[in-house]
Short mmCIF file of C-alpha atoms and ligand atoms in Angstrom, two decimals:
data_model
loop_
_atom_site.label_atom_id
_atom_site.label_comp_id
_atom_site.label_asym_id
_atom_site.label_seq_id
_atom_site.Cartn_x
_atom_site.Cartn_y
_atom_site.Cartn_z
CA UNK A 6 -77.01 4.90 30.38
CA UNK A 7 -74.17 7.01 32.08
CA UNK A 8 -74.37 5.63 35.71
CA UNK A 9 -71.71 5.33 38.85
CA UNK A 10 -73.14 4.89 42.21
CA UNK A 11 -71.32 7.36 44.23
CA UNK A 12 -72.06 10.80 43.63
CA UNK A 13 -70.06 13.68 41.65
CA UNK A 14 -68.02 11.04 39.76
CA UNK A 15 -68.31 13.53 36.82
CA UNK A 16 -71.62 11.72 34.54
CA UNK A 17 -73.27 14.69 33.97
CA UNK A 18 -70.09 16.57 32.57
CA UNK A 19 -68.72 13.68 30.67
CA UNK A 20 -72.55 13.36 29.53
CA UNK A 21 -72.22 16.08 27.84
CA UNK A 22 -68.51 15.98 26.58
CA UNK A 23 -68.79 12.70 25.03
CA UNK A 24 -72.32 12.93 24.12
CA UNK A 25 -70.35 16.40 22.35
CA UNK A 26 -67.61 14.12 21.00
CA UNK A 27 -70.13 11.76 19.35
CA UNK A 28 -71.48 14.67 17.78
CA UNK A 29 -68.48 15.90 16.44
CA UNK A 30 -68.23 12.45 14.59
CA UNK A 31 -71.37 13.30 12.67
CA UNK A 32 -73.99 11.36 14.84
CA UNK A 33 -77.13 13.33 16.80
CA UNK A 34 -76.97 12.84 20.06
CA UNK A 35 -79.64 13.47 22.74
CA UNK A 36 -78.61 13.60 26.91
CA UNK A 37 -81.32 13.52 28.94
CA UNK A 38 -80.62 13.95 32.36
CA UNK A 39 -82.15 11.74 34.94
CA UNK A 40 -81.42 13.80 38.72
CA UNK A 41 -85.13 15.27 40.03
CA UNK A 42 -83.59 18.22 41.86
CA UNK A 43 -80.80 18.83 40.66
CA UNK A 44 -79.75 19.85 37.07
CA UNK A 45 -76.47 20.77 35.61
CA UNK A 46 -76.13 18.92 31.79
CA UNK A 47 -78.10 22.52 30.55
CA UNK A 48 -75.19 24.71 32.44
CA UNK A 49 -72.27 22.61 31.18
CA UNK A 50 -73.74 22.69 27.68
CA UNK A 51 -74.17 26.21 27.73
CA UNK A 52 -77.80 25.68 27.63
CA UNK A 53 -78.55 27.59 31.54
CA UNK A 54 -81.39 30.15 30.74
CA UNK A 55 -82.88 28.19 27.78
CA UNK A 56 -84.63 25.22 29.68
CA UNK A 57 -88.18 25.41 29.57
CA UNK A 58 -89.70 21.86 29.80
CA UNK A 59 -87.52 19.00 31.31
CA UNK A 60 -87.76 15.13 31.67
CA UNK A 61 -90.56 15.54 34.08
CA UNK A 62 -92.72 17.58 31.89
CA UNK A 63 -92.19 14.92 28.98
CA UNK A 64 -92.41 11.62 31.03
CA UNK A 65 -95.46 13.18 32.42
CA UNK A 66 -96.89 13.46 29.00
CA UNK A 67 -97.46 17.44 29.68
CA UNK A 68 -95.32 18.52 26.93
CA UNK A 69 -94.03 16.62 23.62
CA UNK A 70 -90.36 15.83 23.59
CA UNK A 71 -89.74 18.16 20.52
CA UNK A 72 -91.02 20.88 22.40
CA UNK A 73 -88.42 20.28 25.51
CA UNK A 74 -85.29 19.43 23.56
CA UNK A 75 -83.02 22.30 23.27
CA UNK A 76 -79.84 22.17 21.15
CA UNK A 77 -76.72 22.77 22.95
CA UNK A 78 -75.33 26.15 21.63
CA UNK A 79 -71.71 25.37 22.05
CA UNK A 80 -71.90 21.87 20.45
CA UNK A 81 -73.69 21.24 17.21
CA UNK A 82 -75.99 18.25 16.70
CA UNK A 83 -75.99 17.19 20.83
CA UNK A 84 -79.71 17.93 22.18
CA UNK A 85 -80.72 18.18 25.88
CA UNK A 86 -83.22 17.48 28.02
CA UNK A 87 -82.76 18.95 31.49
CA UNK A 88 -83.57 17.30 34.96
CA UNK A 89 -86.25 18.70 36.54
CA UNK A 90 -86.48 20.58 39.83
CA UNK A 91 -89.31 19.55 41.24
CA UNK A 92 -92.40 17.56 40.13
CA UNK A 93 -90.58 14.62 38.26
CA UNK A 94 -91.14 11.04 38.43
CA UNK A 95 -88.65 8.75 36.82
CA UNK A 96 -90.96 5.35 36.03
CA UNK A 97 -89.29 2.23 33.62
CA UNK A 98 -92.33 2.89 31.64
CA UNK A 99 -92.61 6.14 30.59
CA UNK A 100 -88.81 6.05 30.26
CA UNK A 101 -88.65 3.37 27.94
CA UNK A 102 -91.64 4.65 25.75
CA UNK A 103 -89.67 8.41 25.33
CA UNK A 104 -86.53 6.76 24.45
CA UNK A 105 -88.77 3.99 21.51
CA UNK A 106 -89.95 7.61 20.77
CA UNK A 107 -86.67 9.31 20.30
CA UNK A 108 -85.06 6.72 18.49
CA UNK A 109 -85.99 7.36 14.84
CA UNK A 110 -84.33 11.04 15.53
CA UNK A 111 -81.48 10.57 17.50
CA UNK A 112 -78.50 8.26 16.61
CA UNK A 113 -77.54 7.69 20.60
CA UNK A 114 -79.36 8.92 23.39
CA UNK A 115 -77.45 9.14 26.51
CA UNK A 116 -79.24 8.51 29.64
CA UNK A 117 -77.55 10.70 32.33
CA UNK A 118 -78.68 8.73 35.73
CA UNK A 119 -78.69 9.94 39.52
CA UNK A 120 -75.98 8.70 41.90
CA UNK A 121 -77.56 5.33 43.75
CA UNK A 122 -79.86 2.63 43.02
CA UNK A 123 -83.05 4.32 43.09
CA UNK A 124 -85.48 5.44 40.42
CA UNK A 125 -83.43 7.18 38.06
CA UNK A 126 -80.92 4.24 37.82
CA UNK A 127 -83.35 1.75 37.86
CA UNK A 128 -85.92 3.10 34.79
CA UNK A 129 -82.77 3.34 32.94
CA UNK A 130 -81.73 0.10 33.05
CA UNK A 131 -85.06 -0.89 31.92
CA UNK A 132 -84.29 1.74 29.03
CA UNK A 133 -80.90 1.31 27.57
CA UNK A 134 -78.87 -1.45 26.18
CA UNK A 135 -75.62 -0.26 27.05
CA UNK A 136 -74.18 1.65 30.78
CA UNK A 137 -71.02 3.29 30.91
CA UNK A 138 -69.88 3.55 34.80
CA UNK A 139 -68.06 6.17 35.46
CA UNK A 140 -65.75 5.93 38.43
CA UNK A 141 -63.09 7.77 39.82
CA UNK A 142 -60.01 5.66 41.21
CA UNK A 143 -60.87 5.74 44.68
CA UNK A 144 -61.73 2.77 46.89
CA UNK A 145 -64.82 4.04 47.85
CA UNK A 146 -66.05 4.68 44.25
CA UNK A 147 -64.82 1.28 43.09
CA UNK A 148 -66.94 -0.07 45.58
CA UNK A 149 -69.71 1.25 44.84
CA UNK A 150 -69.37 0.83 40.98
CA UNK A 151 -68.79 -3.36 41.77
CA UNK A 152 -72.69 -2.91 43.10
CA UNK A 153 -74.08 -1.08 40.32
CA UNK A 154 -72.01 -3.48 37.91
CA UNK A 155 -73.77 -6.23 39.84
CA UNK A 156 -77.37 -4.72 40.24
CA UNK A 157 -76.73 -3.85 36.27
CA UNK A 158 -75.99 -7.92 35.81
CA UNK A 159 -79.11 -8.52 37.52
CA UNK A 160 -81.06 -6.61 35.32
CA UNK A 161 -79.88 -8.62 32.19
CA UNK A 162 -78.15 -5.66 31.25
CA UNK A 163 -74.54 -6.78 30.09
CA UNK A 164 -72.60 -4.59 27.96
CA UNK A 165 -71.43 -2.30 30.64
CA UNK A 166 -67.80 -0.76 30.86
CA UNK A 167 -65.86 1.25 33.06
CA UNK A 168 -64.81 4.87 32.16
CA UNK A 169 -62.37 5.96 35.08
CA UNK A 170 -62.51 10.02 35.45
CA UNK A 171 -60.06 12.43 37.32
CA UNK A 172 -57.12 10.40 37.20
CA UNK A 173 -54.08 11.87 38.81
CA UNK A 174 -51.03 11.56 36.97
CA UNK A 175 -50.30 9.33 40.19
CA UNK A 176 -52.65 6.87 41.22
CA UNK A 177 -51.03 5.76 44.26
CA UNK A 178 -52.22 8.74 46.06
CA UNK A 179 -55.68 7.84 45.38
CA UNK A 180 -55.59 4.48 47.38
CA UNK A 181 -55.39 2.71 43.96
CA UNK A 182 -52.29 1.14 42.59
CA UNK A 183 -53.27 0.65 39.01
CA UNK A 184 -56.08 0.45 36.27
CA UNK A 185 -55.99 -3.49 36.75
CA UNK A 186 -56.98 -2.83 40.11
CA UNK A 187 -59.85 -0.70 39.05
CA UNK A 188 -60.82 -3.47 36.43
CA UNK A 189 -60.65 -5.95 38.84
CA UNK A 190 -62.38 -4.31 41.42
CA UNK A 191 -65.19 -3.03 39.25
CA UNK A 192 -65.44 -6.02 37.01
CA UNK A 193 -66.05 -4.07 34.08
CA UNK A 194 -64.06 -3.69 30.98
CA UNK A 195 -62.16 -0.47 30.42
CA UNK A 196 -63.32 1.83 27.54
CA UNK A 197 -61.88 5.09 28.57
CA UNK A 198 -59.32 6.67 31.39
CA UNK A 199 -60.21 10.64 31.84
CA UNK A 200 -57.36 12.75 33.45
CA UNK A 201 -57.99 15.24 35.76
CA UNK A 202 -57.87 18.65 34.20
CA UNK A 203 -58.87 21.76 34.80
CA UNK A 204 -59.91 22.37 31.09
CA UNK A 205 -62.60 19.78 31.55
CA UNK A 206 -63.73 21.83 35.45
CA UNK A 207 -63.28 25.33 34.36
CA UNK A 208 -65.37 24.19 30.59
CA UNK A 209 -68.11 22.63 32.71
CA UNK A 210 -68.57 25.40 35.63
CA UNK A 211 -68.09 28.26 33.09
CA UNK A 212 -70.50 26.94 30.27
CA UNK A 213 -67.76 27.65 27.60
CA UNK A 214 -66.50 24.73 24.87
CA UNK A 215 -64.03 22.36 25.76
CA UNK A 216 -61.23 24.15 23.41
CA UNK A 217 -60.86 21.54 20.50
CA UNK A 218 -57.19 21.54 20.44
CA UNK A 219 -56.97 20.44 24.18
CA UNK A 220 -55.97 17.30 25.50
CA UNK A 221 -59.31 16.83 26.91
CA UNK A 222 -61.34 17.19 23.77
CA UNK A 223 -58.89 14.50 22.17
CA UNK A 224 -59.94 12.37 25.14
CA UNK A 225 -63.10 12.97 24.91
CA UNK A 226 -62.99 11.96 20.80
CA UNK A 227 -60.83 8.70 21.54
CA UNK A 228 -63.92 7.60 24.03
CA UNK A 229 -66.73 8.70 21.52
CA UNK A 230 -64.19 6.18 19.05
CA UNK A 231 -64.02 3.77 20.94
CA UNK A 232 -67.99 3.49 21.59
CA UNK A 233 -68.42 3.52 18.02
CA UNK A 234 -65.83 0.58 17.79
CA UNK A 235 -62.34 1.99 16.58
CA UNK A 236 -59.81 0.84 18.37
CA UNK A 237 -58.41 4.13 19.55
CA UNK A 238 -55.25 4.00 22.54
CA UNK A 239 -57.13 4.54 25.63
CA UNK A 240 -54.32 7.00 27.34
CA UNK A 241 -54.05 10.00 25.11
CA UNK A 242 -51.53 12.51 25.77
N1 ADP B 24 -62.06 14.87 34.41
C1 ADP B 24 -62.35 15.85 35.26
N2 ADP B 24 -61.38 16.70 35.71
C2 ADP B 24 -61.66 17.68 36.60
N3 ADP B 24 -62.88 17.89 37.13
C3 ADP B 24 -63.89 17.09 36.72
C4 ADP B 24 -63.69 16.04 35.77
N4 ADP B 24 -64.89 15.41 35.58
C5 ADP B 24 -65.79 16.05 36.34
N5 ADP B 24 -65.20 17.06 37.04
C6 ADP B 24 -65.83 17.96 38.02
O1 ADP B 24 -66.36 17.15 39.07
C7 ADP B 24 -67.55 17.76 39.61
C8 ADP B 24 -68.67 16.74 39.58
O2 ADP B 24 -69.01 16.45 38.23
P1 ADP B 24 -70.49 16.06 37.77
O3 ADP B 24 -70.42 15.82 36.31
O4 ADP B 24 -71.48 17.05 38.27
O5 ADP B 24 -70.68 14.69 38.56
P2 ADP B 24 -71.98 13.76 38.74
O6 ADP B 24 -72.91 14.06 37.60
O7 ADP B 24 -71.45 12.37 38.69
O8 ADP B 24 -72.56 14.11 40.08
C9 ADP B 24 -67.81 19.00 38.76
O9 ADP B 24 -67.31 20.13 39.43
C10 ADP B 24 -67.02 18.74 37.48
O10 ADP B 24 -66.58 19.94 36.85
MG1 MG B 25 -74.98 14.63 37.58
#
């Protein structure tokens, strides 16, 4: 599960980009998109027009899952499953049967959650055996990310790490002085550090593919590494 607490940390996008990433390595990889109300993971994978059925069509059992995944046509091999507008309810149980469903098909299924601690957040935990937090170095984020760290703890749920997105080349300006702090503050373990770039904003409001010989792309392959267990240096230039 891909969750942060505050909103517009950048899940959805890096959802999709390292969900992308994974798939470049080979593996099929399935986002589904947890938000009722507000969608984007279809847009950023180039997917906007193609929806159909989303999550709340298939946890309501009115469509089969086959029927609502759509392949993202600017990254082979990563499937998605778009938030609905209206009409969905996110429930632990339905949300844990799709993803025992799923399983035999896809080789990771990332569960792309809502900002907060409500229903989204909370089915997922009851759904996936790993959460990725992804912050960006701001007090206010950090904050928020120590109480989703701790409401994931809670839940039994303890391989979580901390992917810190939109760094400034700077941090100071941020009201952070380091990635220690962030660490610290979080109480997560570091598994990736995405810069701020304007590849990543432009590829995500534009629908277009993160160009593969950009620095973000490489970024985006050393997390997808790292997940799978290389040991990969987390600041790529
Ligand atoms: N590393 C990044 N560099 C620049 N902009 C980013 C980065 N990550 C995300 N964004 C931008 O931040 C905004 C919020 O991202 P989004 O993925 O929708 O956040 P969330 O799903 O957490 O609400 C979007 O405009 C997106 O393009
Ligand atoms: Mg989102």
């Amino acid at each position: 599960m891909v969750a942060s607490g505050k909103g517009g940390t950048g899940k959805s996008t890096l959802s999709v980009l390292i969900g992308a990433a994974l798939a470049a390595r080979g593996e099929r990889v399935l986002v589904a998109e947890l938000d009722v109300g507000l969608r984007s993971i279809d847009h950023i994978a180039g997917a906007a027009g193609q929806i159909v059925y989303d999550v709340g069509d298939v946890l309501a059992g009115r469509c089969d899952a086959a029927k609502a995944v759509v392949e993202s046509p600017l990254y082979p091999d990563l499937y998605l499953l778009a938030a609905p507008y209206t009409n969905g309810r996110i429930r632990p149980d339905t949300l844990c049967a799709f993803v025992q469903g799923v399983r035999p098909v896809f080789d990771t299924v990332l569960l792309d959650t809502a900002a907060g601690l409500g229903a989204p957040f909370l089915s997922a935990c009851a759904a996936a055996n790993r959460a990725l937090l992804v912050l960006t170095p701001d007090p206010v984020a950090l904050r928020d990310g120590r109480t989703v760290c701790d409401a994931l703890a809670l839940r039994g749920c303890t391989d979580t790490r901390l992917l810190v997105n939109q760094t400034p080349r700077a941090l100071e300006g941020c009201g952070v002085r380091s990635l220690d702090e962030c660490i610290d503050t979080v109480g997560a373990r570091l598994i990736g550090v995405v810069p701020f770039s304007d590849v990543i904003r432009r590829a995500g409001q534009t629908g277009t593919r993160l160009p593969v010989q950009s620095r973000a792309w490489r970024v985006m392959r050393a997390v997808a590494a790292r997940l799978c267990g290389e040991d990969t240096p987390l600041l790529i230039r």
